[in-house]
């Protein structure tokens, strides 16, 4: 790199949002530089940890064939169409009507074409048979989750390595161990460059346009405490340790508008023994998302949520918050013989407590959680009351089956079956934070805007660091899709801006 070289576009970050931007900018002819804070070995952000699920619209399996191509077999999957209306309704429903309607419409309307564009670039796709999909004994086909039918083949690990390869093939240099710190602006408020701290010290890199794609602040305990609340200070982080929010702060300091639910985040049930930060040997395999078929109790032996409120991809992102409210942020997911076959294969990474009677289960849990005063008598009472409250009906994991309890607080409103057939399994579960919801505001062109909604000249943003998309909850697979839709827009617009 020449000293004082001016790049057309600098992209901060090296995840899905960043590379879709970098590749789109390159396709417009821009000279692009990518900055990655992580060392090469740990590169790729949260994207590398993901299950690779992209939520997008499709009307039939035929729509997905040009995307999965010869990489998967459409004959053994069952798909329910997922229309524009469905996706918009999901965003509205799970965010309590708060999701920005303009940004939501762009996310939805450009979801399918963006996945196809990524397939054309070289990302390989397959059907998502793993997360939220249901295989029922005797059924020839796997029913894919509503809206979540596609995932990047090889999940986040391969998605990430593919994006790095595509960037290298497109002659996009990547600077590792280079932390962006401060935006440099001209007297008109436009972007002139960025100050970075790298292996050679601190320096300023100059550019005509800048795309920020450096993730949320979930890995920063100080910001978690300040914005999410003190109880979030010690939670486990599911993904990368490098998303610590400094570029969100830097953009705000430059006049970018803050937006979205700053006290909100995506946080899910994970293995109680999961490491403090995500580890690449485990990626997303610590998730414990089969709880709709369980009874979940806290250390006081009490149920605390409707485990069967909805399919897991519509409740898992808010479930972590509920678990954090429980004593020691520790709960137990209890299954019996009938529901064990429905557990996601990710449960294989756990060590459950397994017994042949509920009494023995209570004893074993009391032993394990003696220091935390597990309330065994309450636990047994809760299971008795639950079993007595389960109503007759047909259990069907494929649909919201309304097989429910009556007379409990809270009720379980779908998939309620008695816990009465050994073996009994208890999976110790805690909360893991995935990403934060508050960030900076972008407009439909993915330009960062100031307090009067005016674009800041030359500043674009995408991915986890943008606010206004998700509040309170999140539909699974919408994170990668949001990053890619707006990454592609940001990259193309940054390149055009740089051209003048
Ligand atoms: C375990 C797990 C599983 C998930 N599974 C899914 C899934 O299947 N589908 C889905 O939609 N979402 C999933 N998510 C959510 C996912 O995090 C986001 O959807 C998406 O990966 C975010 O992409 P991004 O590019 O915005 O951020 P990231 O991929 O996190 O990229 C941020 C990049 O910025 C870099 N960076 C940070 N600060 C700086 C700085 N100051 N200077 C330079 N670089 C910096 C980081 O090192 C990183 O390279 C999952 C998350 C986790 C943790």
CSV table of C-alpha atoms in Angstrom, one decimal, residues 135-141:
chain,number,residue,atom,x,y,z
A,135,UNK,CA,-38.3,-34.7,10.8
A,136,UNK,CA,-41.1,-36.9,12.0
A,137,UNK,CA,-40.7,-40.7,12.2
A,138,UNK,CA,-42.4,-42.2,9.2
A,139,UNK,CA,-42.3,-39.0,7.2
A,140,UNK,CA,-40.4,-39.2,4.0
A,141,UNK,CA,-39.7,-35.5,3.8
